[in-house]
Amino acid sequence: MRVAVIGAGVIGLSTALCIHEQYHSLVPSLEMEVYADRYTPHTTSDGAAGLWQPYLSDHGNLQETLWNKETFDYLLGHLGSPAAKEMGLFLISGYNLFTQPVPDPSWKNIVLGFRNLTPKELELFPGYSYGWFNTALMLECRSYLPWLTNRLMQRGVKFFHKKVESFQEVSDDGMDVVINCTGVRAGELQPDPELQPGRGQVIKVLAPWVKHFIITHDIKSGIYNSPYIIPGSEFTVLGGIYQHGNWNEENSAQDHKTIWENCCRLLPALQKAKIVQEWSGLRPARPWVRLERETVRHEHFQAEVIHNYGHGGFGITIHWGCAMAAARLFGSILQEKKLASPPQPRL
Amino acid sequence: MAAPKVAVVGAGVIGLSTALCIAETCPSCSVMVLSDQFSPNTTSDVAAGMLIPHTYPGTPIHVQKQWFKETFTYLFAISNSAEASEAGIHLVSGWQVFKNTPKEELPFWSDVVLGFRPMSEAELQKFPQHRFGQAFTTLKCDCPPYLLWLEKRLKATGVQMYTRKVADLWELHSEYNIVVNCAGIGAHQLVGDEKLFPVRGQVLKVHAPWVKNFIRDGDGLTYIYPGIHRVTLGGTREKGSWSLSPDPGATKGIFDRCCSLEPSLWGAQDIKVKVGLRPSRQCVRLQREVLSQGGVKLPVVHNYGHGAGGFSVHRGTAKEAARLVGECIAALQGSSSRAKL
């Protein structure tokens, strides 16, 4: 049983690990290979600050809310383990700020200690009249992706630096199942008009006195188009750009100015912070995550494909729930191929 | 009196903040700071500088609360300004956890810190040995940055600082009109205060930049306070011990206790051990005294004995000390005009 995982961002690597962990002992012939043209630290995941926080509204997508919760609980369970530091996993508290009252989010009972801000706390943020405080998790991909890679290599999973041009290509190589975790460029393997880039830009600075995340929201300008400040274990990430449909991965001077001015207005002490790096990336935006099976047929080849892409700006937040769901789909493929079904009682 | 000459003895957080308050409230004063130690070698430099008050048995609670509130308000404004990083002042959130529910569930300072509330069941699950907890956000004064920032502000207002070991306050009577005694634990010898005693504190300052929240055991013995560059792990409270030498047994004890509260600390790097002697007393000695010898008088304002709570109340006691200096000046001016009659 040969499995090809395409894509080595947080989705590809975690899905690979989840499937391998669950099925390797059930399917001794399982051989897994990862194909990607970009590996850490050059994936979209590497640019993210790594804060676990879903969008404000789940748009009735309860499935995704459940996957977010599964991810949070899974990570919380790893907090006390020796692996946490190597994974880049730690607790962090912080603020979500609004210019008007808003309903509580779907994730208020998933995070720890969720509450509204007091008037005195709001004094810290002139211009904002309402907000939340909670404790959540950070999962820094510049640590997490290498950690996942090490776990996979220990399990004998092979890695290839290669851009896959078509499903047929991997099927011709003898792959039985293809896990499609190609993120924003999934459209190159199979057209998907629902998938669009949500371009973001961030400035990484040295500001170790900042201990809280601060995320502002401007309901009119939309998600991530309002300044945010997220302190990591080494750098603090300043952001607040979301440009739907923009494929440009080059840093924009105008966006730099927007981010810098807005974040310094939010936290005046940032003016003294040293800028270390600037980065742009394309969030793989989709109305909902594409997580489903497909039998891809073309002339004389057929491949079982599990799609797992379109996680927008919440990939880290939702990754493990999606990996588990993809693993369940993998299990159903195995059952159909009668490779991992439990012994049937003889009637 | 044209320009009263005021000597402030001591350059820890109390000495420097008191000198600054005096310079602010009495612009005509000529203020000088005298100390045998300056940052980074003061007791204040060892402390984490967390704004979590210690309770003084001998001071009325409403006074302690006033001091804390003044200090918190003052630092809150700095933390919110462009100077925050230079001054070493930053907000930090976290938890105080108790193995047994404390007698006092609402400390007197609960409405001064931000967002104070009991911890939820889900939050307490992270601390399986503890049954009750409080979550809040407070301020931290990182040293040396805060002390260096105070020194910079002092120099900008014309206050000079001198390295000098003062053996006896009286030796200053010919050069200064008023002496302010902020000698901390040094007051034991300097003015022979038998009521002042050390409470030895050993801490570890470690590199663990992923620790963003503070954790404190309500018994006061174990705490984890993330600063700008280092996390302070504590601690010990050894009453009556004058030893400034690090104790390896205490180091292991502190590290083990902190790791049991926060397991990720096992990965902490570059552990530095520090020791400080908390200048402890039933109550802060914040009062005037007049020393006299052979008809010559020297007004003194004492401001020492802050024990474990120096940072939490420093601005409040500095302002009170500056007020007392004002009284001394008025008394001196009164007596000098009487002398003319």
XYZ file of C-alpha atoms in Angstrom:
688
model
C 0.000 0.000 0.000
C 1.763 3.129 -1.213
C 0.634 6.511 -0.061
C 1.829 9.814 -1.475
C 1.317 13.004 0.531
C 1.616 16.109 -1.611
C 2.497 19.221 0.353
C 4.765 19.684 3.378
C 3.142 22.530 5.241
C 1.396 22.001 8.551
C -1.493 20.206 6.827
C 0.621 17.798 4.757
C 3.000 16.784 7.523
C 0.375 16.429 10.253
C -1.950 14.441 7.993
C 0.968 12.177 7.063
C 1.814 11.600 10.724
C -1.779 11.033 11.765
C -2.356 8.440 9.069
C 0.958 6.702 9.679
C 0.402 6.574 13.457
C -3.052 5.072 13.089
C -2.549 2.613 10.249
C 1.048 1.528 10.137
C 0.511 -1.365 12.517
C -2.707 -2.377 10.765
C -1.162 -2.251 7.320
C 2.393 -3.576 7.506
C 2.889 -2.923 3.810
C 2.192 0.798 4.255
C 4.796 2.886 2.473
C 4.443 6.611 2.699
C 6.213 9.304 0.702
C 5.995 13.086 0.958
C 6.329 15.217 -2.162
C 6.699 18.985 -2.032
C 8.504 21.759 -3.849
C 8.732 23.785 -0.647
C 9.767 22.574 2.764
C 10.144 24.385 6.100
C 11.113 27.233 6.498
C 9.712 28.141 3.077
C 6.107 26.993 3.397
C 3.054 29.198 3.957
C 2.791 27.709 7.461
C 6.253 29.019 8.372
C 5.139 32.612 7.917
C 2.227 32.324 10.297
C 2.761 33.498 13.858
C 1.230 30.248 15.048
C -1.571 31.466 17.276
C -4.474 29.086 17.771
C -7.517 31.216 17.079
C -10.371 30.523 14.647
C -12.150 33.265 12.737
C -14.766 35.160 14.707
C -17.703 33.469 13.074
C -17.931 29.874 11.925
C -20.633 30.726 9.360
C -22.632 27.755 10.655
C -19.746 25.436 9.861
C -20.023 23.240 12.941
C -17.726 20.637 11.392
C -14.868 23.142 11.359
C -15.629 24.275 14.921
C -15.331 20.647 16.008
C -12.007 20.243 14.185
C -10.736 23.434 15.866
C -11.702 22.039 19.261
C -10.062 18.684 18.554
C -6.869 20.503 17.622
C -6.889 22.667 20.751
C -7.550 19.747 23.066
C -4.881 17.652 21.352
C -2.290 20.413 21.712
C -3.330 21.204 25.296
C -2.724 17.567 26.139
C 0.842 17.873 24.827
C 1.625 21.027 26.836
C 2.996 19.234 29.861
C 5.048 16.768 27.839
C 8.795 17.062 27.248
C 8.058 17.409 23.511
C 6.271 20.739 23.947
C 9.366 22.924 23.665
C 10.623 21.052 20.615
C 7.181 21.315 19.033
C 7.169 25.074 19.543
C 4.049 24.754 21.693
C 3.232 27.048 24.611
C 0.386 28.890 26.319
C -0.220 32.541 25.620
C -2.816 35.030 26.825
C -4.092 38.102 25.072
C -6.648 40.503 23.787
C -9.196 40.696 20.967
C -10.367 44.270 20.437
C -13.486 45.682 18.813
C -14.995 49.107 18.202
C -18.441 47.863 19.200
C -19.955 44.970 21.167
C -19.982 41.646 19.292
C -21.456 38.227 20.081
C -19.190 35.726 21.815
C -17.284 33.476 19.372
C -17.917 29.778 18.779
C -14.623 29.009 20.478
C -15.212 30.809 23.763
C -15.438 27.562 25.720
C -12.576 25.915 23.892
C -9.915 28.426 24.992
C -9.101 28.992 28.663
C -10.478 31.723 30.874
C -12.478 33.548 28.195
C -13.963 36.813 29.492
C -14.869 40.328 28.431
C -12.403 43.157 28.995
C -12.845 45.506 31.939
C -13.041 49.296 31.420
C -9.554 49.706 32.871
C -8.115 47.210 30.407
C -9.796 49.036 27.533
C -7.896 52.179 28.599
C -4.843 50.459 27.163
C -6.398 50.504 23.714
C -7.799 53.916 22.775
C -10.287 53.642 19.953
C -11.542 50.233 21.041
C -14.582 50.026 23.273
C -15.125 46.284 23.626
C -12.990 43.194 23.805
C -12.140 39.740 25.030
C -9.335 38.269 27.104
C -8.418 34.613 26.962
C -5.550 32.167 27.180
C -4.820 30.157 24.039
C -1.927 28.274 22.484
C 0.957 29.102 20.189
C 2.322 26.454 17.837
C 5.325 27.847 16.012
C 5.751 26.094 12.686
C 9.450 26.817 12.450
C 9.695 24.302 15.310
C 6.556 22.213 14.687
C 7.278 21.371 11.061
C 10.806 20.089 11.817
C 9.358 18.146 14.751
C 6.742 16.513 12.492
C 9.437 15.828 9.900
C 11.612 14.076 12.500
C 8.710 11.933 13.720
C 7.946 10.972 10.117
C 11.564 10.190 9.260
C 11.829 8.033 12.370
C 8.879 6.073 11.009
C 10.611 5.517 7.706
C 8.555 8.011 5.698
C 10.542 9.240 2.703
C 10.736 12.828 1.528
C 11.165 14.091 -2.021
C 11.881 17.621 -3.165
C 9.698 17.641 -6.244
C 6.826 19.599 -7.694
C 4.025 17.180 -8.547
C 2.374 18.301 -11.806
C -0.624 15.969 -11.818
C -2.399 13.200 -9.912
C -1.675 10.965 -12.864
C 2.049 11.445 -12.333
C 1.934 9.966 -8.820
C -0.548 7.294 -9.813
C 1.763 6.203 -12.639
C 4.490 5.815 -10.030
C 2.373 3.179 -8.340
C 0.698 5.179 -5.591
C -2.518 3.711 -4.277
C -3.674 6.740 -2.315
C -2.790 10.396 -2.767
C -3.283 12.886 0.050
C -3.646 16.327 -1.504
C -2.403 18.958 0.947
C -1.237 21.466 -1.624
C -2.721 24.526 0.033
C -3.085 27.655 -2.074
C -1.784 25.982 -5.241
C -4.235 23.061 -5.196
C -5.807 24.589 -8.299
C -2.734 23.591 -10.286
C -3.537 19.919 -9.712
C -7.264 20.286 -10.190
C -9.066 23.585 -10.960
C -10.980 24.902 -7.958
C -12.605 28.315 -8.415
C -13.546 28.369 -4.727
C -9.878 28.454 -3.742
C -8.313 31.911 -3.764
C -5.179 33.366 -2.229
C -5.711 35.556 0.849
C -2.449 37.459 0.682
C -0.883 38.442 3.991
C 2.245 40.322 4.936
C 3.986 40.405 8.293
C 6.886 42.199 9.924
C 8.914 40.212 12.468
C 10.468 42.348 15.214
C 12.415 41.947 18.426
C 10.062 43.051 21.195
C 10.522 40.583 24.035
C 8.662 42.781 26.532
C 5.391 42.006 24.727
C 3.835 39.020 26.499
C 0.278 39.131 25.135
C -1.243 38.739 21.704
C -3.338 41.718 20.616
C -5.741 41.218 17.726
C -7.917 44.068 16.570
C -11.003 43.667 14.467
C -12.652 46.030 12.066
C -15.915 44.432 11.063
C -16.056 46.586 7.949
C -12.621 45.799 6.576
C -12.840 42.061 7.229
C -10.694 39.411 8.901
C -6.969 40.110 9.313
C -7.220 43.555 7.711
C -6.866 45.181 11.095
C -3.588 45.297 13.032
C -2.440 42.375 15.144
C 0.607 41.767 17.339
C 1.567 38.203 18.247
C 4.652 37.537 20.422
C 6.495 34.324 19.652
C 9.304 32.590 21.478
C 11.906 34.672 19.660
C 10.221 37.317 17.525
C 7.007 39.277 17.695
C 4.892 39.171 14.546
C 3.145 42.344 13.407
C 0.436 41.944 10.804
C -2.941 43.005 9.551
C -3.126 42.443 5.818
C -5.634 40.260 3.943
C -5.928 40.763 0.198
C -8.326 38.378 -1.475
C -7.232 37.280 -4.949
C -3.729 38.765 -4.751
C -1.102 36.195 -5.827
C 1.890 38.467 -5.255
C 4.413 36.919 -2.845
C 6.653 39.993 -2.899
C 6.690 42.322 0.093
C 4.848 45.579 -0.510
C 6.196 48.860 0.823
C 2.674 50.185 1.206
C 1.631 47.168 3.265
C 4.763 47.565 5.398
C 3.771 51.144 6.148
C 0.200 50.109 6.981
C 1.321 47.366 9.354
C 4.022 49.443 11.041
C 1.939 52.558 11.609
C -1.117 50.673 12.809
C 0.793 48.424 15.180
C 2.841 51.288 16.640
C -0.363 53.185 17.255
C -1.722 50.162 19.079
C 1.473 49.620 21.140
C 3.602 52.791 21.202
C 6.592 50.922 22.698
C 6.952 49.063 19.361
C 8.531 52.170 17.868
C 11.746 51.093 19.592
C 11.525 47.496 18.333
C 14.158 46.267 15.893
C 12.802 44.918 12.591
C 14.311 41.533 11.826
C 12.373 40.211 8.826
C 9.561 40.928 6.425
C 7.502 38.145 4.826
C 4.513 37.690 2.537
C 2.397 34.597 2.077
C -0.797 33.402 0.493
C -3.452 32.010 2.795
C -5.292 29.196 0.987
C -8.742 30.739 1.325
C -11.931 28.840 0.611
C -15.565 29.238 1.817
C -15.014 25.972 3.697
C -12.179 23.465 3.930
C -12.118 20.857 1.163
C -11.772 17.620 3.083
C -13.194 14.737 1.057
C -12.384 11.672 -0.965
C -12.352 11.570 -4.719
C -11.605 8.806 -7.147
C -9.659 10.569 -9.853
C -9.907 8.803 -13.191
C -8.135 9.612 -16.403
C -7.959 7.210 -19.346
C -6.250 4.134 -17.934
C -5.360 5.311 -14.451
C -7.337 5.662 -11.290
C -6.261 7.011 -7.947
C -7.939 7.429 -4.610
C -7.383 11.032 -3.585
C -8.075 12.553 -0.187
C -8.272 16.327 -0.487
C -7.281 18.349 2.570
C -6.768 21.963 1.598
C -8.326 25.416 1.813
C -7.652 26.216 5.490
C -7.322 29.967 4.955
C -5.822 31.784 7.895
C -6.675 29.084 10.408
C -4.593 26.120 9.242
C -2.640 25.721 12.447
C -5.835 26.200 14.449
C -7.669 23.387 12.654
C -4.874 21.099 11.478
C -5.169 18.141 13.813
C -8.951 17.850 13.553
C -8.563 17.784 9.773
C -5.709 15.269 9.955
C -7.925 12.966 12.020
C -10.794 13.367 9.555
C -8.442 12.615 6.658
C -7.233 9.540 8.533
C -10.836 8.364 8.863
C -11.266 8.770 5.101
C -8.062 6.773 4.643
C -9.518 4.065 6.855
C -12.589 3.853 4.659
C -10.375 3.453 1.603
C -8.548 0.608 3.325
C -11.827 -1.087 4.205
C -12.949 -0.935 0.586
C -9.670 -2.440 -0.470
C -10.193 -5.041 2.320
C -6.810 -4.258 3.724
C -7.634 -3.221 7.258
C -11.093 -4.481 7.949
C -11.480 -6.430 11.200
C -12.132 -10.186 10.768
C -15.769 -10.703 9.757
C -17.763 -13.176 11.813
C -18.829 -16.154 9.672
C -22.583 -16.242 9.540
C 16.550 78.507 52.423
C 17.633 79.068 48.855
C 18.305 75.587 47.536
C 17.971 72.891 50.176
C 20.611 70.214 49.714
C 19.096 66.766 50.026
C 21.130 63.569 50.167
C 19.356 60.330 49.347
C 21.266 57.351 50.693
C 20.655 54.168 48.658
C 20.236 53.540 44.930
C 17.874 50.624 44.789
C 14.308 51.075 43.591
C 13.404 52.932 46.788
C 16.357 55.342 46.749
C 16.072 56.192 43.060
C 12.293 56.587 43.000
C 12.380 58.673 46.176
C 15.074 60.933 44.730
C 12.967 61.361 41.601
C 9.849 62.257 43.594
C 11.792 64.814 45.621
C 13.222 66.365 42.453
C 9.700 66.457 40.956
C 7.975 68.021 43.978
C 10.787 70.335 45.005
C 12.426 71.770 41.884
C 14.510 74.180 43.925
C 16.098 71.329 45.880
C 19.571 70.146 45.028
C 19.285 66.368 45.260
C 22.146 63.907 45.338
C 22.042 60.103 45.481
C 24.782 58.454 47.522
C 25.214 54.697 47.527
C 27.935 52.096 47.765
C 26.054 50.003 45.188
C 24.249 50.921 41.984
C 22.439 48.731 39.454
C 23.138 45.906 38.620
C 24.406 45.247 42.167
C 21.472 46.306 44.327
C 18.930 44.079 46.082
C 16.354 45.391 43.593
C 18.315 43.874 40.714
C 17.777 40.397 42.125
C 14.030 40.822 42.520
C 11.651 39.980 39.701
C 9.866 43.296 40.223
C 6.332 41.899 40.052
C 3.517 44.122 41.200
C 1.931 41.680 43.622
C 1.835 43.268 47.089
C 3.221 41.769 50.215
C 1.202 42.524 53.337
C 2.898 44.480 56.127
C 1.397 43.461 59.489
C 2.154 46.849 61.037
C 0.658 49.159 58.391
C -3.072 49.815 57.960
C -4.409 48.028 54.878
C -5.912 51.176 53.392
C -2.462 52.798 53.424
C -0.863 49.788 51.728
C -3.618 49.784 49.166
C -3.069 53.490 48.490
C 0.658 52.950 47.988
C 0.006 50.028 45.635
C -2.598 51.903 43.677
C -0.312 54.915 43.171
C 2.510 52.654 42.064
C 0.318 50.642 39.715
C -1.205 53.748 38.131
C 2.207 55.336 37.635
C 3.712 52.240 36.012
C 0.577 51.496 33.977
C 0.994 54.852 32.236
C 4.654 54.113 31.461
C 3.831 50.620 30.157
C 1.403 52.220 27.750
C 3.907 54.746 26.411
C 6.769 54.668 23.915
C 9.197 54.432 26.858
C 7.897 51.098 28.095
C 10.669 48.937 26.684
C 13.463 51.235 27.842
C 11.919 51.506 31.315
C 11.543 47.726 31.473
C 7.850 47.969 32.374
C 5.464 45.466 30.852
C 2.141 43.821 31.490
C 2.056 40.137 32.283
C -0.882 37.820 32.913
C -0.963 34.630 34.882
C -2.182 32.608 37.771
C -1.792 32.377 41.535
C -2.614 28.826 42.577
C -3.329 27.374 45.989
C -3.105 23.815 47.246
C -5.660 24.750 49.870
C -8.283 27.446 49.484
C -6.892 30.593 51.122
C -8.653 32.230 54.085
C -8.851 35.431 52.102
C -10.191 34.704 48.642
C -10.156 38.374 47.650
C -6.838 40.061 48.530
C -6.945 43.819 49.200
C -5.307 44.517 45.859
C -7.670 42.469 43.692
C -9.422 45.534 42.293
C -6.165 47.350 41.487
C -4.652 44.705 39.200
C -6.463 43.998 35.926
C -9.119 41.403 35.270
C -8.861 39.649 38.644
C -11.115 36.603 38.852
C -11.090 33.029 40.176
C -9.609 30.462 37.798
C -11.988 28.207 35.892
C -12.032 24.411 36.300
C -10.415 24.057 32.882
C -7.557 26.389 33.871
C -7.007 24.524 37.145
C -6.553 21.270 35.266
C -3.107 22.488 34.329
C -2.240 22.408 38.053
C -3.337 18.997 39.330
C -1.890 19.529 42.813
C -3.757 22.790 43.330
C -7.433 23.194 44.092
C -8.052 26.905 43.816
C -6.593 29.771 41.864
C -6.807 33.391 40.812
C -6.129 34.772 37.362
C -5.117 38.376 36.775
C -2.927 40.732 34.804
C -0.339 42.896 36.511
C 2.857 44.816 35.789
C 6.494 43.829 36.028
C 9.474 46.162 36.502
C 12.471 44.492 34.951
C 15.803 45.357 36.524
C 18.365 46.592 35.591
C 16.326 48.431 32.871
C 13.958 50.113 35.337
C 16.725 51.298 37.646
C 18.808 52.510 34.704
C 15.795 54.377 33.364
C 15.265 56.012 36.786
C 18.940 57.002 36.822
C 18.541 58.528 33.368
C 15.453 60.508 34.480
C 17.347 61.682 37.569
C 20.303 62.917 35.554
C 17.917 64.746 33.244
C 16.497 66.665 36.212
C 19.983 67.532 37.466
C 20.260 64.920 40.228
C 23.790 63.611 40.592
C 24.781 60.158 41.738
C 27.902 59.299 43.707
C 29.401 55.996 44.695
C 30.089 56.435 48.389
C 29.785 54.204 51.422
C 28.015 56.184 54.128
C 28.964 54.692 57.492
C 26.896 57.018 59.620
C 24.134 59.459 58.597
C 25.668 62.143 60.826
C 28.766 62.293 58.585
C 26.554 64.050 56.027
C 25.445 66.884 58.339
C 27.968 69.436 57.128
C 27.331 68.924 53.403
C 23.536 68.435 53.352
C 20.453 70.027 54.902
C 18.292 66.913 54.801
C 19.149 63.229 54.528
C 16.761 60.627 53.162
C 17.587 57.109 54.309
C 16.695 54.541 51.630
C 19.449 52.150 52.583
C 17.276 49.056 52.569
C 18.936 46.168 54.371
C 21.901 48.499 54.907
C 19.837 50.398 57.482
C 20.495 47.592 59.956
C 24.042 48.789 60.302
C 23.629 52.383 59.153
C 21.105 53.393 61.810
C 21.252 50.327 64.030
C 17.629 49.303 63.442
C 17.232 46.004 65.294
C 13.676 45.644 64.000
C 15.012 45.272 60.474
C 15.980 41.742 59.489
C 16.945 40.020 56.256
C 14.735 37.456 54.577
C 17.136 35.742 52.212
C 15.836 35.097 48.725
C 17.545 32.942 46.160
C 16.295 32.998 42.565
C 17.249 31.550 39.222
C 17.185 33.726 36.141
C 16.841 31.478 33.104
C 16.410 31.676 29.350
C 12.931 30.297 28.579
C 11.343 32.805 26.195
C 8.307 30.623 25.466
C 7.040 31.208 29.000
C 4.645 34.141 28.604
C 2.464 33.803 31.709
C 3.413 34.049 35.377
C 2.610 31.280 37.825
C 2.813 31.776 41.570
C 2.044 29.331 44.330
C -0.072 31.084 46.951
C 2.371 29.933 49.628
C 4.814 32.447 48.140
C 7.657 29.959 47.922
C 7.423 28.941 44.285
C 7.005 31.379 41.445
C 7.726 31.798 37.754
C 7.900 35.392 36.525
C 8.674 36.001 32.826
C 10.712 39.152 32.256
C 11.909 40.819 29.096
C 14.924 38.589 28.516
C 14.855 36.096 31.374
C 12.369 34.250 33.484
C 12.835 34.555 37.253
C 12.286 31.286 39.089
C 11.885 31.393 42.821
C 12.481 31.046 45.550
C 13.364 30.976 49.198
C 12.315 33.003 52.230
C 14.951 32.409 54.878
C 14.319 34.684 57.808
C 17.445 35.956 59.502
C 19.952 34.635 56.983
C 22.600 37.144 55.892
C 24.322 34.861 53.400
C 24.711 36.221 49.884
C 26.300 33.028 48.569
C 24.221 30.853 46.253
C 23.156 27.577 47.841
C 23.218 24.650 45.367
C 20.608 22.741 47.363
C 18.244 25.691 47.105
C 18.936 25.935 43.364
C 17.857 22.352 42.844
C 14.813 22.832 45.078
C 13.693 25.951 43.221
C 14.198 24.357 39.810
C 12.313 21.184 40.768
C 9.392 23.096 42.267
C 9.101 25.404 39.280
C 9.289 22.535 36.799
C 6.494 20.788 38.602
C 4.341 23.897 38.061
C 5.556 24.420 34.481
C 7.118 21.257 32.971
C 8.442 23.056 29.892
C 11.035 24.699 32.175
C 13.075 21.494 32.027
C 14.248 22.922 28.699
C 15.373 26.229 30.233
C 18.887 27.319 29.316
C 21.670 29.406 30.804
C 20.625 29.265 34.459
C 22.012 32.146 36.562
C 21.681 32.057 40.348
C 21.165 35.267 42.328
C 20.707 36.047 46.004
C 19.141 39.081 47.669
C 18.289 40.007 51.241
C 14.771 41.373 51.520
C 14.921 44.316 53.973
C 12.072 43.106 56.165
C 10.214 44.805 58.942
C 6.769 44.704 60.607
C 6.048 47.905 58.745
C 7.910 50.167 56.364
C 9.799 52.793 58.339
C 8.491 55.916 56.667
C 8.941 58.767 59.121
C 10.902 61.870 60.022
C 13.598 62.018 62.651
C 15.900 64.820 63.737
C 19.464 63.877 64.606
C 21.294 66.383 66.745
C 24.772 66.714 68.179
C 26.141 69.737 69.972
C 23.288 72.010 68.982
C 23.505 71.070 65.276
C 20.453 69.417 63.832
C 20.096 67.109 60.833
C 16.577 66.287 59.654
C 16.253 62.728 58.369
C 13.458 61.062 56.452
C 13.515 57.278 56.676
C 12.095 55.211 53.834
C 13.224 51.618 54.260
C 12.046 48.180 55.363
C 9.885 47.273 52.338
C 10.720 43.572 52.630
C 9.235 41.503 49.828
C 6.998 44.311 48.619
C 9.366 47.072 47.511
C 8.417 47.209 43.867
C 4.716 46.967 44.597
C 4.640 50.101 46.740
C 7.758 52.011 45.720
C 6.126 55.006 44.055
C 3.565 55.376 46.854
C 6.212 55.407 49.581
C 8.484 57.634 47.488
C 5.730 60.222 47.233
C 5.107 60.059 50.959
C 8.831 60.427 51.636
C 8.976 63.446 49.309
C 6.070 64.929 51.251
C 7.982 64.415 54.490
C 11.023 66.092 52.924
C 8.748 69.015 52.146
C 7.790 69.155 55.815
C 11.468 69.132 56.791
C 12.146 72.032 54.431
C 9.220 73.999 55.847
C 10.477 73.327 59.371
C 13.992 74.450 58.447
C 12.678 77.599 56.823
C 10.474 78.266 59.822
C 13.340 77.895 62.277
C 15.718 79.967 60.160
C 13.221 82.842 60.023
C 12.683 82.491 63.755
C 16.447 82.751 64.200
C 16.399 86.134 62.486
C 14.068 87.652 65.071
